[in-house]
Amino acid sequence: MAVRQIVKFPDPRLRQAAAAVTVFDAALEALAADLLDTMRAAPGIGITAPHVGVLARVVVLELSPGETPATYINPEIVWSSPEMIRHVEGSVSMPGASEEVERHARVRVRYHTLTGALAEEEAEGLRAVCHQHECDQLDGIYWLQRLSRLKRERVVRKYEKAQRGPAT
């Protein structure tokens, strides 16, 4: 459909909770298609509607090329394993910045499909990490908030320096 402009860190909209989707219509399908196009162009493996300035609980994941992309409407994590894993995370809103984050190794996610049908999915590894990362984003929790203050400050300094470009 269309590549939308991505909201960049430190835009305050990245810290706002998204509203539940209540209408399942062609406009929602168009938003999901735009999110997929925008995520691929970024490039990224996951994106939420808030990443493009729309405060709606919509997530699109495509963890690898050739994989069928998945859209989750109003996702919520209903179970998390006690086992934890560490994985490098970043954001389409903060290109080039990444750091290792600790997350649950497995999760169960309840969500709606684009047609409004209720569904559940169990995920592990990278997909579990992505679900937690994107659900945090929908709740207004930016991934940097999962880092220690020291790591967060280091990532932000490095990102800001990269955004300024080379010194003249």
XYZ file of N, CA and C in Angstrom:
504
model
N 0.840 -1.187 0.000
C 0.000 0.000 0.000
C 0.884 1.250 0.000
N 1.429 1.633 1.181
C 2.235 2.852 1.234
C 3.233 2.765 2.374
N 4.374 3.389 2.159
C 5.371 3.510 3.218
C 5.081 4.809 3.950
N 4.840 4.691 5.249
C 4.534 5.874 6.065
C 5.798 6.375 6.756
N 5.756 7.625 7.174
C 6.875 8.204 7.910
C 6.915 7.611 9.312
N 8.096 7.202 9.733
C 8.276 6.605 11.054
C 8.562 7.698 12.080
N 7.883 7.613 13.207
C 8.107 8.514 14.339
C 9.476 8.171 14.919
N 10.339 9.155 15.053
C 11.705 8.923 15.527
C 11.870 9.267 17.003
N 12.697 8.490 17.681
C 13.092 8.761 19.055
C 13.727 10.145 19.090
N 13.426 10.986 20.058
C 12.705 10.790 21.314
C 11.256 11.298 21.288
N 10.584 11.228 20.165
C 9.217 11.723 20.044
C 8.356 11.181 21.195
N 7.641 12.066 21.915
C 6.842 11.629 23.073
C 5.722 10.652 22.725
N 5.315 10.597 21.466
C 4.261 9.638 21.086
C 4.718 8.190 21.285
N 6.032 7.972 21.298
C 6.545 6.616 21.523
C 6.357 6.164 22.959
N 5.994 7.090 23.841
C 5.779 6.769 25.250
C 4.309 6.807 25.626
N 3.413 6.872 24.625
C 1.981 6.905 24.900
C 1.372 5.526 24.668
N 0.439 5.155 25.518
C -0.266 3.883 25.345
C -1.233 3.992 24.168
N -1.323 2.921 23.409
C -2.219 2.870 22.248
C -3.611 2.405 22.679
N -4.608 2.858 21.955
C -6.001 2.502 22.240
C -6.367 1.183 21.565
N -7.279 0.462 22.184
C -7.767 -0.795 21.606
C -8.499 -0.524 20.298
N -8.321 -1.421 19.352
C -9.050 -1.355 18.088
C -10.440 -1.929 18.324
N -11.455 -1.203 17.884
C -12.836 -1.661 18.062
C -13.558 -1.860 16.727
N -12.999 -1.319 15.653
C -13.616 -1.424 14.335
C -12.681 -2.206 13.419
N -13.180 -3.285 12.881
C -12.410 -4.155 11.994
C -12.942 -3.946 10.576
N -12.272 -3.083 9.825
C -12.791 -2.692 8.517
C -11.654 -2.524 7.504
N -11.978 -1.978 6.353
C -10.992 -1.783 5.291
C -9.890 -0.818 5.717
N -10.224 0.172 6.538
C -9.210 1.121 7.009
C -8.172 0.416 7.882
N -8.601 -0.540 8.694
C -7.673 -1.317 9.519
C -6.781 -2.173 8.629
N -7.358 -2.802 7.625
C -6.568 -3.602 6.687
C -5.546 -2.741 5.962
N -5.928 -1.525 5.582
C -5.006 -0.613 4.903
C -3.867 -0.201 5.842
N -4.184 0.061 7.111
C -3.153 0.398 8.090
C -2.170 -0.756 8.227
N -2.673 -1.979 8.349
C -1.796 -3.154 8.484
C -0.901 -3.304 7.254
N -1.445 -3.097 6.069
C -0.653 -3.188 4.832
C 0.416 -2.093 4.808
N 0.056 -0.887 5.223
C 1.031 0.205 5.285
C 2.131 -0.107 6.298
N 1.761 -0.686 7.433
C 2.759 -1.054 8.440
C 3.744 -2.067 7.876
N 3.251 -3.050 7.141
C 4.127 -4.042 6.542
C 5.093 -3.380 5.555
N 4.580 -2.537 4.681
C 5.438 -1.848 3.711
C 6.465 -0.965 4.410
N 6.041 -0.263 5.447
C 6.928 0.633 6.189
C 8.008 -0.159 6.912
N 7.627 -1.279 7.537
C 8.581 -2.119 8.250
C 9.635 -2.674 7.292
N 9.202 -3.148 6.141
C 10.141 -3.692 5.162
C 11.097 -2.617 4.651
N 10.589 -1.403 4.459
C 11.412 -0.311 3.946
C 12.416 0.177 4.989
N 12.124 -0.010 6.278
C 12.941 0.573 7.351
C 14.422 0.145 7.332
N 14.820 -1.091 7.260
C 14.083 -2.339 7.405
C 13.964 -2.741 8.871
N 12.975 -3.614 9.135
C 12.769 -4.120 10.478
C 12.061 -5.455 10.427
N 11.863 -6.057 11.604
C 11.163 -7.346 11.684
C 9.855 -7.229 12.452
N 9.613 -6.053 13.041
C 8.370 -5.811 13.765
C 8.074 -4.325 13.792
N 6.800 -4.000 13.807
C 6.386 -2.597 13.841
C 5.000 -2.512 14.465
N 4.737 -1.376 15.103
C 3.422 -1.116 15.677
C 2.841 0.134 15.034
N 1.538 0.301 15.164
C 0.900 1.514 14.656
C 1.489 2.778 15.298
N 1.814 2.775 16.606
C 2.431 3.977 17.174
C 3.751 4.372 16.495
N 4.456 3.426 15.908
C 5.693 3.759 15.191
C 5.437 4.684 14.006
N 4.200 4.716 13.507
C 3.863 5.626 12.403
C 2.890 6.715 12.875
N 2.812 6.906 14.197
C 2.008 7.984 14.749
C 0.538 7.681 14.932
N 0.146 6.417 14.802
C -1.257 6.019 14.986
C -1.352 5.275 16.317
N -2.056 5.842 17.277
C -2.125 5.235 18.607
C -3.222 4.168 18.669
N -2.992 3.092 17.927
C -3.910 1.954 17.881
C -3.098 0.686 18.138
N -3.733 -0.303 18.763
C -3.042 -1.535 19.151
C -2.964 -2.499 17.963
N -2.039 -2.206 17.056
C -1.817 -3.018 15.857
C -0.333 -3.318 15.755
N -0.006 -4.593 15.525
C 1.382 -5.044 15.385
C 1.495 -5.879 14.117
N 2.601 -5.696 13.398
C 2.927 -6.556 12.261
C 4.328 -7.113 12.505
N 4.472 -8.436 12.347
C 5.764 -9.105 12.475
C 6.077 -9.870 11.197
N 7.334 -9.816 10.794
C 7.858 -10.647 9.709
C 9.329 -10.873 10.055
N 9.576 -12.004 10.709
C 10.888 -12.225 11.308
C 11.980 -12.567 10.310
N 11.603 -13.052 9.143
C 12.613 -13.350 8.128
C 12.000 -13.241 6.739
N 12.830 -12.922 5.739
C 12.314 -12.839 4.368
C 11.698 -14.176 3.953
N 10.604 -14.108 3.263
C 9.939 -15.328 2.819
C 8.930 -15.874 3.812
N 9.010 -15.417 5.057
C 8.036 -15.827 6.070
C 6.731 -15.078 5.820
N 5.627 -15.736 6.075
C 4.338 -15.054 5.948
C 4.224 -14.027 7.071
N 4.003 -12.749 6.727
C 3.867 -11.747 7.783
C 2.606 -12.004 8.608
N 2.653 -11.620 9.873
C 1.519 -11.826 10.777
C 1.089 -10.484 11.360
N -0.224 -10.281 11.429
C -0.795 -9.063 11.998
C -1.559 -9.426 13.257
N -1.327 -8.661 14.310
C -1.948 -8.895 15.611
C -2.681 -7.623 16.012
N -3.970 -7.746 16.253
C -4.783 -6.616 16.681
C -5.098 -6.800 18.170
N -4.855 -5.773 18.947
C -5.083 -5.805 20.405
C -4.361 -6.979 21.083
N -3.080 -7.200 20.763
C -2.387 -8.332 21.383
C -2.151 -8.105 22.870
N -2.219 -9.193 23.614
C -1.875 -9.144 25.037
C -1.201 -10.448 25.410
N -0.176 -10.332 26.212
C 0.542 -11.519 26.682
C -0.228 -12.060 27.873
N -0.703 -13.300 27.732
C -1.528 -13.892 28.786
C -0.765 -14.904 29.637
N 0.449 -15.258 29.188
C 1.301 -16.161 29.957
C 2.739 -15.958 29.527
N 3.646 -16.023 30.498
C 5.080 -15.925 30.232
C 5.801 -17.024 30.984
N 6.789 -17.620 30.366
C 7.571 -18.659 31.029
C 8.467 -18.037 32.095
N 8.821 -18.817 33.102
C 9.756 -18.294 34.102
C 11.186 -18.197 33.550
N 11.495 -18.976 32.508
C 12.830 -18.942 31.918
C 13.017 -17.647 31.137
N 14.208 -17.097 31.228
C 14.519 -15.834 30.565
C 15.607 -16.062 29.510
N 15.619 -15.183 28.504
C 16.670 -15.186 27.491
C 17.094 -13.740 27.248
N 18.274 -13.588 26.670
C 18.767 -12.259 26.312
C 18.850 -12.197 24.792
N 18.414 -11.065 24.236
C 18.445 -10.901 22.783
C 18.711 -9.428 22.475
N 19.457 -9.190 21.412
C 19.727 -7.819 20.992
C 18.455 -7.242 20.378
N 18.051 -6.070 20.863
C 16.860 -5.392 20.371
C 17.208 -3.999 19.883
N 16.332 -3.473 19.051
C 16.441 -2.118 18.544
C 15.050 -1.665 18.164
N 14.954 -0.608 17.365
C 13.638 -0.095 16.969
C 13.735 0.611 15.629
N 12.675 0.487 14.837
C 12.615 1.237 13.579
C 12.589 2.738 13.860
N 12.241 3.133 15.084
C 12.214 4.540 15.469
C 13.572 5.051 15.926
N 14.543 4.149 15.998
C 15.880 4.510 16.464
C 16.901 3.706 15.659
N 16.928 3.909 14.329
C 17.767 3.079 13.470
C 19.246 3.104 13.861
N 19.845 1.929 13.837
C 21.257 1.796 14.152
C 21.559 1.577 15.620
N 20.603 1.803 16.503
C 20.812 1.633 17.940
C 20.308 0.260 18.367
N 21.096 -0.427 19.179
C 20.665 -1.736 19.678
C 21.402 -2.051 20.970
N 20.810 -2.956 21.718
C 21.408 -3.409 22.970
C 20.713 -4.693 23.387
N 21.391 -5.492 24.170
C 20.836 -6.754 24.653
C 19.820 -6.486 25.768
N 18.651 -7.144 25.646
C 17.557 -6.995 26.612
C 17.153 -8.387 27.100
N 16.809 -8.495 28.372
C 16.349 -9.767 28.922
C 14.831 -9.839 28.829
N 14.340 -10.966 28.311
C 12.900 -11.188 28.146
C 12.574 -12.631 28.528
N 11.274 -12.914 28.641
C 10.825 -14.285 28.875
C 11.102 -15.121 27.625
N 11.495 -16.365 27.825
C 11.861 -17.242 26.708
C 10.642 -17.679 25.890
N 9.486 -17.807 26.560
C 8.257 -18.232 25.868
C 7.087 -17.394 26.362
N 6.133 -17.158 25.470
C 4.925 -16.412 25.837
C 3.721 -16.981 25.098
N 2.556 -16.694 25.640
C 1.297 -16.965 24.936
C 0.620 -15.614 24.740
N 0.233 -15.356 23.496
C -0.362 -14.068 23.138
C -1.792 -14.290 22.676
N -2.712 -13.509 23.226
C -4.108 -13.504 22.769
C -4.287 -12.226 21.959
N -4.927 -12.341 20.807
C -5.081 -11.190 19.910
C -6.290 -11.398 19.010
N -6.620 -10.390 18.241
C -7.654 -10.489 17.222
C -6.980 -10.494 15.856
N -7.596 -11.163 14.920
C -7.146 -11.116 13.537
C -7.711 -9.851 12.890
N -7.348 -9.616 11.647
C -7.871 -8.446 10.935
C -9.388 -8.487 10.762
N -9.975 -9.686 10.830
C -11.430 -9.797 10.699
C -12.138 -9.695 12.050
N -11.359 -9.628 13.139
C -11.941 -9.511 14.467
C -12.046 -10.827 15.218
N -11.646 -11.934 14.592
C -11.692 -13.229 15.269
C -10.638 -13.274 16.378
N -11.009 -13.870 17.507
C -10.086 -14.020 18.623
C -9.173 -15.208 18.358
N -7.873 -15.049 18.647
C -6.909 -16.127 18.410
C -5.855 -16.090 19.512
N -5.097 -17.183 19.614
C -3.966 -17.266 20.546
C -2.790 -17.873 19.821
N -1.596 -17.501 20.277
C -0.366 -18.033 19.687
C 0.649 -18.215 20.796
N 1.326 -19.359 20.777
C 2.451 -19.553 21.682
C 3.713 -19.320 20.877
N 4.669 -18.654 21.492
C 5.896 -18.311 20.789
C 7.086 -18.517 21.715
N 8.239 -18.781 21.097
C 9.474 -18.906 21.859
C 10.592 -18.215 21.099
N 11.698 -17.984 21.783
C 12.855 -17.395 21.144
C 12.583 -16.004 20.591
N 13.059 -15.762 19.368
C 12.940 -14.439 18.757
C 11.493 -13.973 18.657
N 10.566 -14.853 18.280
C 9.161 -14.445 18.161
C 8.615 -14.027 19.532
N 8.988 -14.737 20.595
C 8.555 -14.360 21.943
C 9.122 -12.995 22.321
N 10.388 -12.770 22.003
C 11.023 -11.477 22.266
C 10.272 -10.367 21.529
N 9.968 -10.595 20.255
C 9.261 -9.586 19.456
C 7.877 -9.276 20.026
N 7.150 -10.311 20.437
C 5.828 -10.063 21.032
C 5.954 -9.168 22.267
N 6.919 -9.462 23.126
C 7.088 -8.670 24.342
C 7.507 -7.236 24.013
N 8.426 -7.101 23.070
C 8.911 -5.787 22.649
C 7.769 -4.938 22.095
N 6.974 -5.520 21.195
C 5.895 -4.754 20.548
C 4.728 -4.501 21.503
N 4.404 -5.450 22.373
C 3.348 -5.201 23.368
C 3.774 -4.094 24.326
N 5.061 -4.074 24.707
C 5.566 -2.955 25.506
C 5.313 -1.641 24.774
N 5.662 -1.598 23.479
C 5.494 -0.371 22.701
C 4.031 0.079 22.721
N 3.113 -0.865 22.576
C 1.686 -0.525 22.603
C 1.261 0.032 23.957
N 1.969 -0.363 25.006
C 1.672 0.125 26.354
C 2.427 1.421 26.686
N 3.177 1.947 25.712
C 3.931 3.177 25.930
C 5.253 2.959 26.623
N 5.733 1.715 26.621
C 7.031 1.391 27.231
C 8.030 1.227 26.091
N 8.889 2.235 25.902
C 9.880 2.178 24.832
C 10.994 1.237 25.257
N 11.542 0.485 24.322
C 12.494 -0.582 24.633
C 13.663 -0.119 25.493
N 14.079 1.132 25.373
C 15.187 1.641 26.183
C 14.885 1.566 27.672
N 13.601 1.620 28.033
C 13.218 1.569 29.440
C 13.529 0.216 30.061
N 13.791 -0.794 29.258
C 14.144 -2.131 29.761
C 15.635 -2.258 30.050
N 16.403 -1.208 29.771
C 17.847 -1.220 29.996
C 18.183 -0.544 31.320
N 19.353 -0.867 31.851
C 19.839 -0.139 33.017
C 20.080 1.311 32.608
N 20.115 2.191 33.563
C 20.338 3.604 33.269
C 21.641 3.805 32.510
N 22.692 3.121 32.912
C 23.995 3.253 32.275
C 23.946 2.819 30.802
N 23.354 1.653 30.549
C 23.243 1.176 29.158
C 22.353 2.100 28.331
N 21.247 2.534 28.921
C 20.317 3.421 28.214
C 21.027 4.715 27.810
N 21.753 5.321 28.737
C 22.464 6.568 28.431
C 23.515 6.354 27.354
N 24.216 5.231 27.387
C 25.232 4.935 26.371
C 24.596 4.775 24.993
N 23.479 4.054 24.910
C 22.788 3.859 23.633
C 22.281 5.190 23.082
N 21.692 6.007 23.943
C 21.148 7.297 23.504
C 22.272 8.217 23.023
N 23.376 8.281 23.764
C 24.515 9.119 23.339
C 25.033 8.674 21.972
N 25.202 7.393 21.794
C 25.710 6.856 20.525
C 24.735 7.178 19.381
N 23.436 7.012 19.642
C 22.418 7.304 18.630
C 22.417 8.790 18.268
N 22.431 9.648 19.291
C 22.415 11.089 19.039
C 23.651 11.527 18.260
N 24.794 10.950 18.584
C 26.030 11.269 17.854
C 25.904 10.844 16.402
N 25.351 9.679 16.159
C 25.173 9.191 14.778
C 24.213 10.077 14.014
N 23.183 10.610 14.690
C 22.205 11.471 14.033
C 22.808 12.818 13.633
N 23.775 13.296 14.429
C 24.430 14.575 14.126
C 25.358 14.438 12.924
N 25.849 13.225 12.696
C 26.768 13.008 11.580
C 28.197 13.374 11.949
N 29.089 13.247 10.988
C 30.510 13.526 11.286
C 30.742 15.005 11.613
N 31.655 15.230 12.510
C 31.997 16.605 12.897
C 32.691 17.306 11.740
N 32.409 18.573 11.576
C 33.047 19.323 10.475
C 34.186 20.162 10.953
